[in-house]
PDB file of N, CA and C in Angstrom:
ATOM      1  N   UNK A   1      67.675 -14.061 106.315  1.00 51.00           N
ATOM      2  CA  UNK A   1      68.139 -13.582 105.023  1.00 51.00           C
ATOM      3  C   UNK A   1      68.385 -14.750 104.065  1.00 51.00           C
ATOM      4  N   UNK A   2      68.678 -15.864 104.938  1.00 54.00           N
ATOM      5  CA  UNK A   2      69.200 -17.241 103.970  1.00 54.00           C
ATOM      6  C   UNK A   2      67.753 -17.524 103.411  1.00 54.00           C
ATOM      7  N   UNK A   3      66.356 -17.656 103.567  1.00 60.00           N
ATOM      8  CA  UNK A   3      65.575 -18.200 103.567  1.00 60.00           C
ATOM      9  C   UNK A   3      65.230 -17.427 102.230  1.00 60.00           C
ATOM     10  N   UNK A   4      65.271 -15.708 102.299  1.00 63.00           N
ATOM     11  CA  UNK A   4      64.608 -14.508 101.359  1.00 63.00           C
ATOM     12  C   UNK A   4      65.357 -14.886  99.798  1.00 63.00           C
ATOM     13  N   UNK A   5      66.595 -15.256 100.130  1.00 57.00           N
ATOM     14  CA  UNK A   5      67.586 -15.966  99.010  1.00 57.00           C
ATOM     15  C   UNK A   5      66.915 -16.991  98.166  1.00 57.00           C
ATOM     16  N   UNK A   6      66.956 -17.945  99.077  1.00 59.00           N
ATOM     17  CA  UNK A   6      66.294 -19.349  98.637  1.00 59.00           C
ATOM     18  C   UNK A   6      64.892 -19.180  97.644  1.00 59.00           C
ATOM     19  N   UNK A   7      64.094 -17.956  98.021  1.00 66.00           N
ATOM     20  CA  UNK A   7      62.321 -17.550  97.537  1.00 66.00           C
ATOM     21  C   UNK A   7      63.313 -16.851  96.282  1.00 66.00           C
ATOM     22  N   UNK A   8      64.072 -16.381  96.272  1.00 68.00           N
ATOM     23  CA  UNK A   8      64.340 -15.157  94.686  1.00 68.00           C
ATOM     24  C   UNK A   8      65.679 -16.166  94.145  1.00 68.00           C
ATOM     25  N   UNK A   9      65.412 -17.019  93.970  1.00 76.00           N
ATOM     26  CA  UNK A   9      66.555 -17.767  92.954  1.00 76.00           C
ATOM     27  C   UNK A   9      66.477 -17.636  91.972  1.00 76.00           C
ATOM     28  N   UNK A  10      67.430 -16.564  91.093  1.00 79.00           N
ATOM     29  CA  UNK A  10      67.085 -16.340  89.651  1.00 79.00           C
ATOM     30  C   UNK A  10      67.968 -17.514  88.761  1.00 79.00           C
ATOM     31  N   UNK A  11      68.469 -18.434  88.997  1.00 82.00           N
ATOM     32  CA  UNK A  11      69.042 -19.931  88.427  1.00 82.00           C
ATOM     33  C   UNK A  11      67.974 -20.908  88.312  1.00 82.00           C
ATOM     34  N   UNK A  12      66.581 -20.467  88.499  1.00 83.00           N
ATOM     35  CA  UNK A  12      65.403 -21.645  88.511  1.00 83.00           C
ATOM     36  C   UNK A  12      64.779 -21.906  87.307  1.00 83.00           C
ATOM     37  N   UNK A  13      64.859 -20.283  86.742  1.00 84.00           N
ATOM     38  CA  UNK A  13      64.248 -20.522  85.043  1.00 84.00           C
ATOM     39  C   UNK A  13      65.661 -21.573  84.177  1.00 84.00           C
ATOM     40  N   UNK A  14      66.836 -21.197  84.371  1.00 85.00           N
ATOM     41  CA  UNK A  14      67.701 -21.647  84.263  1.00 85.00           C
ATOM     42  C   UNK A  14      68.114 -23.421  83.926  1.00 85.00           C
ATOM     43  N   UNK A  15      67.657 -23.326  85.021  1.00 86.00           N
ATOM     44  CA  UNK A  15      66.880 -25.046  86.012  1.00 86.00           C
ATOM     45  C   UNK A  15      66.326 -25.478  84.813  1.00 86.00           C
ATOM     46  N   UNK A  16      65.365 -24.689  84.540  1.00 86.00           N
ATOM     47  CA  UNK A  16      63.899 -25.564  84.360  1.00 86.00           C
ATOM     48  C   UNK A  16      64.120 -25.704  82.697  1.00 86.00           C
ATOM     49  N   UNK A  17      65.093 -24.781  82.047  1.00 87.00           N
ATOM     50  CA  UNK A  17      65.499 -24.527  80.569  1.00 87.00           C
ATOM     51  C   UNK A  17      66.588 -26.237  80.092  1.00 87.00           C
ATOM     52  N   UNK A  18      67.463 -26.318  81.283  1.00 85.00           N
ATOM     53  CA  UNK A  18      68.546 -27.375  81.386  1.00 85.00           C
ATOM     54  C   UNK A  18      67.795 -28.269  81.177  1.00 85.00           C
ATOM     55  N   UNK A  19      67.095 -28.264  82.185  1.00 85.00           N
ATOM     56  CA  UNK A  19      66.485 -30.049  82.218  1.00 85.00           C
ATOM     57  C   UNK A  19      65.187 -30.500  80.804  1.00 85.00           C
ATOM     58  N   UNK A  20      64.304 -29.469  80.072  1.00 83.00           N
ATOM     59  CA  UNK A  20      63.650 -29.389  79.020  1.00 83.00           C
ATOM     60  C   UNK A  20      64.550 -29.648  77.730  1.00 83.00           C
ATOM     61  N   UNK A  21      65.894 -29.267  77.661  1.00 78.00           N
ATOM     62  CA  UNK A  21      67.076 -29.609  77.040  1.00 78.00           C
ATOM     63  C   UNK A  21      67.045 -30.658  76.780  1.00 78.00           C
ATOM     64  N   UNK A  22      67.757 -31.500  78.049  1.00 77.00           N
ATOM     65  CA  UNK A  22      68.025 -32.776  78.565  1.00 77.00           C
ATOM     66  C   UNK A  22      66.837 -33.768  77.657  1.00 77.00           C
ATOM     67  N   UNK A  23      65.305 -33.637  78.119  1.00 76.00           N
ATOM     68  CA  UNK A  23      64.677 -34.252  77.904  1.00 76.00           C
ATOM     69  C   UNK A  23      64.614 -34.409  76.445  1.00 76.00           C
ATOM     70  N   UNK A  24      64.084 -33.358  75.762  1.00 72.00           N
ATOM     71  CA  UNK A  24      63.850 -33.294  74.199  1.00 72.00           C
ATOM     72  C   UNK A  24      65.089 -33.864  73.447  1.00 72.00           C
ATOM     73  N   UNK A  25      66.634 -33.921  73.974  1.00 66.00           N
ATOM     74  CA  UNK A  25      67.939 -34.128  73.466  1.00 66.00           C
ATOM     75  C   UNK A  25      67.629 -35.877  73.696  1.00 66.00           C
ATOM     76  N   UNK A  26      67.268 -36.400  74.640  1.00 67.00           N
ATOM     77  CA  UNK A  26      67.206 -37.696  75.160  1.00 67.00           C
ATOM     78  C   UNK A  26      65.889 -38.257  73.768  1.00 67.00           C
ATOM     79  N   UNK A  27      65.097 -37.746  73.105  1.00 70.00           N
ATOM     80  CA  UNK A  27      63.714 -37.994  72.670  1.00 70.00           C
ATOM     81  C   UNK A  27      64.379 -38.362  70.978  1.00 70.00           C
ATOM     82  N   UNK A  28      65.355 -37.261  70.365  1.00 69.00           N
ATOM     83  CA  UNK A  28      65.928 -37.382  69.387  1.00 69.00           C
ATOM     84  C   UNK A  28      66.434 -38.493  68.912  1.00 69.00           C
ATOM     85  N   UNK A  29      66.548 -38.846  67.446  1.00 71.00           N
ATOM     86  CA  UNK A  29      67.661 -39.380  67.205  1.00 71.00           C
ATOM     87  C   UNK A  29      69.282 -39.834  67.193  1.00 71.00           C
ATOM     88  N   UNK A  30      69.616 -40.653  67.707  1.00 74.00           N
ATOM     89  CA  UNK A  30      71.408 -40.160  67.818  1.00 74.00           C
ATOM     90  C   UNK A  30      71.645 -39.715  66.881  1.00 74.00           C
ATOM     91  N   UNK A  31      73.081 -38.806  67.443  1.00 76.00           N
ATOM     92  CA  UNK A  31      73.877 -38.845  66.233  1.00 76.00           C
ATOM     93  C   UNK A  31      74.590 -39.097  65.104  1.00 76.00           C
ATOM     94  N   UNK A  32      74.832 -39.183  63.635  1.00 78.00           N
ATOM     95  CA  UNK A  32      75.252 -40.153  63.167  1.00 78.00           C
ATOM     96  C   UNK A  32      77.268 -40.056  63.446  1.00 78.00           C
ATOM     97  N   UNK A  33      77.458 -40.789  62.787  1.00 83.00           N
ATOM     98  CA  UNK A  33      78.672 -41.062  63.200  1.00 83.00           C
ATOM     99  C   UNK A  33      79.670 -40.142  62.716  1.00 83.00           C
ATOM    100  N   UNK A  34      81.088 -39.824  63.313  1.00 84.00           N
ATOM    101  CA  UNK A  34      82.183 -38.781  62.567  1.00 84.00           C
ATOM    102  C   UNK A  34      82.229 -39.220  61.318  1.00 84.00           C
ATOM    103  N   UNK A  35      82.644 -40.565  60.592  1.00 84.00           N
ATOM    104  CA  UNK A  35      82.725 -40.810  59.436  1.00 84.00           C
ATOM    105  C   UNK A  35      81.797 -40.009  58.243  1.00 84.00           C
ATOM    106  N   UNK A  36      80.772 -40.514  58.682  1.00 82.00           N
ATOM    107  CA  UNK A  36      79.797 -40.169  57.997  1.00 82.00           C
ATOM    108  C   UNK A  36      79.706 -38.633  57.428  1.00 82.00           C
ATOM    109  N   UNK A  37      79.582 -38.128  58.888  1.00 80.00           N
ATOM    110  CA  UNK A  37      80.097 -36.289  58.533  1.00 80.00           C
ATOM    111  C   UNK A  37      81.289 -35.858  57.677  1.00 80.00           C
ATOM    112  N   UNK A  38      82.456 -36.510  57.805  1.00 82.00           N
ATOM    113  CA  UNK A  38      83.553 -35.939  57.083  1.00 82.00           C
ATOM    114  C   UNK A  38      83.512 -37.082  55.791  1.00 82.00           C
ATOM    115  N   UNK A  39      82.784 -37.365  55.585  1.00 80.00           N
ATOM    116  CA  UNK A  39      82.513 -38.176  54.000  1.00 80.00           C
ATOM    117  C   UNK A  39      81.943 -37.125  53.242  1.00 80.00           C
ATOM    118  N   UNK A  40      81.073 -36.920  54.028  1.00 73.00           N
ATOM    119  CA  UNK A  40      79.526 -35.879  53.667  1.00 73.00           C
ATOM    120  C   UNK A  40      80.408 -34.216  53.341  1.00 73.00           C
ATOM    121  N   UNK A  41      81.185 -34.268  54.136  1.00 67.00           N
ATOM    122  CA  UNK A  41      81.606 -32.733  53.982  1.00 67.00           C
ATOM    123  C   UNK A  41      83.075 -32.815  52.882  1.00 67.00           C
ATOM    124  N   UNK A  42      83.931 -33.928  52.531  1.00 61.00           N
ATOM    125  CA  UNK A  42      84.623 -34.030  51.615  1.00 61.00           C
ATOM    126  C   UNK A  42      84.030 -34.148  50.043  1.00 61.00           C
ATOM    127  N   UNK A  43      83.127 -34.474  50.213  1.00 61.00           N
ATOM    128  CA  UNK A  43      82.607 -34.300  48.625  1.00 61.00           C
ATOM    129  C   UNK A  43      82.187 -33.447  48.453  1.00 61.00           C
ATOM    130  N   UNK A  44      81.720 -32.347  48.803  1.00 57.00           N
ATOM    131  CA  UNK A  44      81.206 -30.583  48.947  1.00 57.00           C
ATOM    132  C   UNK A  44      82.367 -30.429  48.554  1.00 57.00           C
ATOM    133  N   UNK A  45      83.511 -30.773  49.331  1.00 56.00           N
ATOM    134  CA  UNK A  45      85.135 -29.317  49.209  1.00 56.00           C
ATOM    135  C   UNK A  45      85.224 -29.592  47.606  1.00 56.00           C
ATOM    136  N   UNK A  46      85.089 -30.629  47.511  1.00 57.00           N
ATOM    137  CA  UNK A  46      85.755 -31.358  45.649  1.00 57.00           C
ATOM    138  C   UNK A  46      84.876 -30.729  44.880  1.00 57.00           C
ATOM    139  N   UNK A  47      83.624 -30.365  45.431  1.00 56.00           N
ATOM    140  CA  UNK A  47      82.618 -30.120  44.077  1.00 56.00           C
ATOM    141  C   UNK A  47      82.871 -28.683  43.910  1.00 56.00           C
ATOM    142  N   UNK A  48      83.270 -28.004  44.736  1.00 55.00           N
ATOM    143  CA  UNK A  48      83.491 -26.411  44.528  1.00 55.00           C
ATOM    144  C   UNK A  48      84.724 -26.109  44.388  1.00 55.00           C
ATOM    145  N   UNK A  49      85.889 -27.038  45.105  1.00 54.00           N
ATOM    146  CA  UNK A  49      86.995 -26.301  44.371  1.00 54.00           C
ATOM    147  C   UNK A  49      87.462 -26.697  43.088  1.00 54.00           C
ATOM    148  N   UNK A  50      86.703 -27.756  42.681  1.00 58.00           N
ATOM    149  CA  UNK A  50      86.786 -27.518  41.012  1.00 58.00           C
ATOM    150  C   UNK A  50      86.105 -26.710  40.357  1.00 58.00           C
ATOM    151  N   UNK A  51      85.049 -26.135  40.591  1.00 56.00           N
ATOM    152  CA  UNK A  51      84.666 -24.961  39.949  1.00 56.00           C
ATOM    153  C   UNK A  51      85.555 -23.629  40.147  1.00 56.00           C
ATOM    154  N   UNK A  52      86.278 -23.398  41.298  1.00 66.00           N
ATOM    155  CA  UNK A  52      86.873 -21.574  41.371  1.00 66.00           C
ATOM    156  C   UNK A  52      88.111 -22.344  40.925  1.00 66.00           C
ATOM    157  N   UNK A  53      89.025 -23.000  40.681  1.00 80.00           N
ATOM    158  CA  UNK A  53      89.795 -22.932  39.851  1.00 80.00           C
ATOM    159  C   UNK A  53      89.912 -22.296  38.994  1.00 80.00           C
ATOM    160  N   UNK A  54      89.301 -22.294  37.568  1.00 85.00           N
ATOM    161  CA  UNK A  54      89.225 -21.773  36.355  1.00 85.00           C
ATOM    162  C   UNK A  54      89.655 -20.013  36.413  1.00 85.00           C
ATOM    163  N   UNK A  55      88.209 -19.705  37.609  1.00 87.00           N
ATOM    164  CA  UNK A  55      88.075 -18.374  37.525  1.00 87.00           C
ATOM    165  C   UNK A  55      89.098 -17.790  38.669  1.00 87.00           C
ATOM    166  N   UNK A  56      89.626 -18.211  39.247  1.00 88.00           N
ATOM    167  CA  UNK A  56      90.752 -17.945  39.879  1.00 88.00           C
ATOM    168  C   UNK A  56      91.872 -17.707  39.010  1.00 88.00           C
ATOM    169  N   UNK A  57      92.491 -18.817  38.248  1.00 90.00           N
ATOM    170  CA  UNK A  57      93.420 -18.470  36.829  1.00 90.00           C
ATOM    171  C   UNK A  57      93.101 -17.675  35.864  1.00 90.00           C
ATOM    172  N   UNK A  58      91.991 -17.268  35.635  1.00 93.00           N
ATOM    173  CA  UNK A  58      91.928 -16.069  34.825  1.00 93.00           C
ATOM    174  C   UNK A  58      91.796 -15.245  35.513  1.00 93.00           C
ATOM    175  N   UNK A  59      91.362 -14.735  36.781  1.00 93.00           N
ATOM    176  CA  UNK A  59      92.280 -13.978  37.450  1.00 93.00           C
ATOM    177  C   UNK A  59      93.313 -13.286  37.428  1.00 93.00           C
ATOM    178  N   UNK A  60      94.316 -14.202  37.912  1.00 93.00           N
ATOM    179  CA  UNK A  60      95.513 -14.212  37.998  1.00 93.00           C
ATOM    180  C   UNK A  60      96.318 -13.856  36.552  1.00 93.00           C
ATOM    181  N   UNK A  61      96.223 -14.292  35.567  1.00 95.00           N
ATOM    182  CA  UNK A  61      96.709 -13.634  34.518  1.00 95.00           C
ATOM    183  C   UNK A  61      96.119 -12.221  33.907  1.00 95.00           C
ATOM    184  N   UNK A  62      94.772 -12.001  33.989  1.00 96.00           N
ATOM    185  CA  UNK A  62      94.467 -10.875  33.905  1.00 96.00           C
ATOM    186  C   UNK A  62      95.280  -9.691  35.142  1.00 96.00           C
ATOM    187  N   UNK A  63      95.607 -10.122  36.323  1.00 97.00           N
ATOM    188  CA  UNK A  63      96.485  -9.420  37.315  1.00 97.00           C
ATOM    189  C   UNK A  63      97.825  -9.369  37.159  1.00 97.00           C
ATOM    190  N   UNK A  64      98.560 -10.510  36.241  1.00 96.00           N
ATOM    191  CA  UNK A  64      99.596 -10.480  35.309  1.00 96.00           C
ATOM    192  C   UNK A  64      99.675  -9.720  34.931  1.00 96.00           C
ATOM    193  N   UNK A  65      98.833  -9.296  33.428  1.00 96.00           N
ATOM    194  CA  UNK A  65      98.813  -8.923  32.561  1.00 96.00           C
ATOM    195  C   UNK A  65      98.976  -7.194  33.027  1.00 96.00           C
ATOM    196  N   UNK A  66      97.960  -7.161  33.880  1.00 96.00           N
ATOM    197  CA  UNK A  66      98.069  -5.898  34.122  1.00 96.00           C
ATOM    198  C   UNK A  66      99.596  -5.004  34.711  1.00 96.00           C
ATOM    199  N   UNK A  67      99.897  -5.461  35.370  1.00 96.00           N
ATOM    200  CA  UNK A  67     101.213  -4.908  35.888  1.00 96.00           C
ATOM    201  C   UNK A  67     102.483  -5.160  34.893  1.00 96.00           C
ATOM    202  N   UNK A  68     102.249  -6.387  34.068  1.00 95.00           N
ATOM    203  CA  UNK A  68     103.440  -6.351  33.051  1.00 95.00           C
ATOM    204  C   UNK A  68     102.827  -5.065  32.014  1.00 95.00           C
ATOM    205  N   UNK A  69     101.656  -4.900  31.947  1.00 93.00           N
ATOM    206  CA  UNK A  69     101.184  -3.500  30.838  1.00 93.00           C
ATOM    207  C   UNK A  69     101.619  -1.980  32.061  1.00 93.00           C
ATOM    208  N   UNK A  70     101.620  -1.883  32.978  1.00 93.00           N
ATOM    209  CA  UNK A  70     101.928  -0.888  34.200  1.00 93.00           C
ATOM    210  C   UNK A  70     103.423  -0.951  33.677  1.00 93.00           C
ATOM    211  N   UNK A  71     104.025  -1.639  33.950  1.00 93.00           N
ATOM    212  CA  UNK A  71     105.839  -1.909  34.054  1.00 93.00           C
ATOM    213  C   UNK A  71     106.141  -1.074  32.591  1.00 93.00           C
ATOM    214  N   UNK A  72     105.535  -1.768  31.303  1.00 93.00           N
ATOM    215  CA  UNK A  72     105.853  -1.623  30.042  1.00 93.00           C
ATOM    216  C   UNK A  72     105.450  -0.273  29.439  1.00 93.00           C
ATOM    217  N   UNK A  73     104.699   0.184  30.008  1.00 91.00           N
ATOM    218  CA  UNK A  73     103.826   1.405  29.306  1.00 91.00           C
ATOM    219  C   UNK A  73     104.386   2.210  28.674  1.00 91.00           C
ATOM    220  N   UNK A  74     105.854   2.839  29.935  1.00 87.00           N
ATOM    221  CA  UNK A  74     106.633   3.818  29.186  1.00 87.00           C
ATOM    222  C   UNK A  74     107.274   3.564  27.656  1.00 87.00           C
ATOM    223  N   UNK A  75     107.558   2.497  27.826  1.00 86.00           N
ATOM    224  CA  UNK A  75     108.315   2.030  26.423  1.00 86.00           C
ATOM    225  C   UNK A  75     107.068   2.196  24.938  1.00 86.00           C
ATOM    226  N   UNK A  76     106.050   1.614  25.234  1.00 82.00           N
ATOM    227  CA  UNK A  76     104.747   1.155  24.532  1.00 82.00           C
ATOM    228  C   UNK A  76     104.338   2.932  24.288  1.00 82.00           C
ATOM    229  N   UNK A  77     104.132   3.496  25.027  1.00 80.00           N
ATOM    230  CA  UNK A  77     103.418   5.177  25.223  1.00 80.00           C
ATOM    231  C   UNK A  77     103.924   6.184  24.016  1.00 80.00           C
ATOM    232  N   UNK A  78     105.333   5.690  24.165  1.00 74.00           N
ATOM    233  CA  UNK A  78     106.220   7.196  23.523  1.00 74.00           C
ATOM    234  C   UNK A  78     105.789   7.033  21.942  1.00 74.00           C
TER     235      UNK A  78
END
Protein backbone atom coordinates (compact mmCIF):
# COMPACT_ATOMS: atom_id res chain seq x y z
CA UNK A 1 0.00 0.00 0.00
CA UNK A 2 3.13 2.24 0.89
CA UNK A 3 4.47 1.81 -2.61
CA UNK A 4 0.54 2.58 -4.45
CA UNK A 5 0.98 6.00 -2.29
CA UNK A 6 4.33 6.85 -3.42
CA UNK A 7 2.90 6.23 -7.64
CA UNK A 8 -0.34 8.81 -6.78
CA UNK A 9 1.46 11.74 -5.08
CA UNK A 10 -0.75 14.56 -5.71
CA UNK A 11 2.15 17.20 -4.03
CA UNK A 12 4.33 16.51 -7.34
CA UNK A 13 2.61 19.06 -9.61
CA UNK A 14 3.03 21.09 -6.52
CA UNK A 15 6.82 20.13 -6.53
CA UNK A 16 7.35 20.92 -9.85
CA UNK A 17 5.25 24.60 -9.60
CA UNK A 18 7.76 25.48 -6.28
CA UNK A 19 10.81 24.82 -7.81
CA UNK A 20 9.83 26.76 -11.55
CA UNK A 21 9.11 29.64 -8.92
CA UNK A 22 12.38 29.35 -7.35
CA UNK A 23 14.12 29.37 -10.63
CA UNK A 24 12.45 32.28 -12.65
CA UNK A 25 12.52 34.37 -8.96
CA UNK A 26 16.44 33.53 -8.90
CA UNK A 27 16.64 34.88 -12.98
CA UNK A 28 14.99 38.39 -11.97
CA UNK A 29 16.16 41.42 -10.90
CA UNK A 30 16.54 42.16 -7.11
CA UNK A 31 14.56 43.99 -5.36
CA UNK A 32 14.92 47.56 -4.95
CA UNK A 33 15.32 48.76 -1.65
CA UNK A 34 12.49 49.77 1.34
CA UNK A 35 13.65 53.34 0.98
CA UNK A 36 13.10 53.64 -2.29
CA UNK A 37 9.45 52.21 -2.07
CA UNK A 38 8.30 54.46 0.72
CA UNK A 39 9.88 57.58 -1.11
CA UNK A 40 8.01 56.42 -4.18
CA UNK A 41 4.76 55.90 -2.30
CA UNK A 42 5.05 59.30 -0.12
CA UNK A 43 4.89 61.54 -2.96
CA UNK A 44 1.59 59.85 -4.41
CA UNK A 45 -0.12 60.43 -0.69
CA UNK A 46 0.94 64.42 -1.11
CA UNK A 47 -0.18 64.62 -4.65
CA UNK A 48 -3.77 63.49 -3.91
CA UNK A 49 -4.40 64.62 -0.65
CA UNK A 50 -3.98 67.97 -1.84
CA UNK A 51 -6.39 67.66 -4.34
CA UNK A 52 -9.63 66.10 -2.00
CA UNK A 53 -9.08 68.71 0.36
CA UNK A 54 -10.93 71.46 -1.36
CA UNK A 55 -13.77 69.15 -2.28
CA UNK A 56 -14.01 67.65 0.98
CA UNK A 57 -14.58 71.37 2.56
CA UNK A 58 -17.15 72.15 0.37
CA UNK A 59 -18.60 69.29 1.41
CA UNK A 60 -18.70 69.79 4.66
CA UNK A 61 -20.23 73.19 4.65
CA UNK A 62 -22.72 72.37 2.16
CA UNK A 63 -23.61 69.44 5.07
CA UNK A 64 -23.49 72.47 7.44
CA UNK A 65 -25.51 74.36 5.73
CA UNK A 66 -27.96 71.91 5.34
CA UNK A 67 -28.94 70.95 8.82
CA UNK A 68 -28.52 74.58 10.11
CA UNK A 69 -31.46 75.21 7.10
CA UNK A 70 -33.30 71.65 8.71
CA UNK A 71 -32.90 73.19 12.43
CA UNK A 72 -34.10 76.81 11.15
CA UNK A 73 -36.91 76.10 8.82
CA UNK A 74 -39.65 76.40 11.29
CA UNK A 75 -38.80 79.90 12.11
CA UNK A 76 -37.90 80.83 8.19
CA UNK A 77 -41.43 78.75 6.90
CA UNK A 78 -44.15 80.60 8.89
Amino acid sequence: MAENWKEHDHADPLREQKESFQLKSEREEPLPSRSEIHRKRSRKKKKTTTLSFPLIRVLLVLFFMLIIAAVTSPYWLL
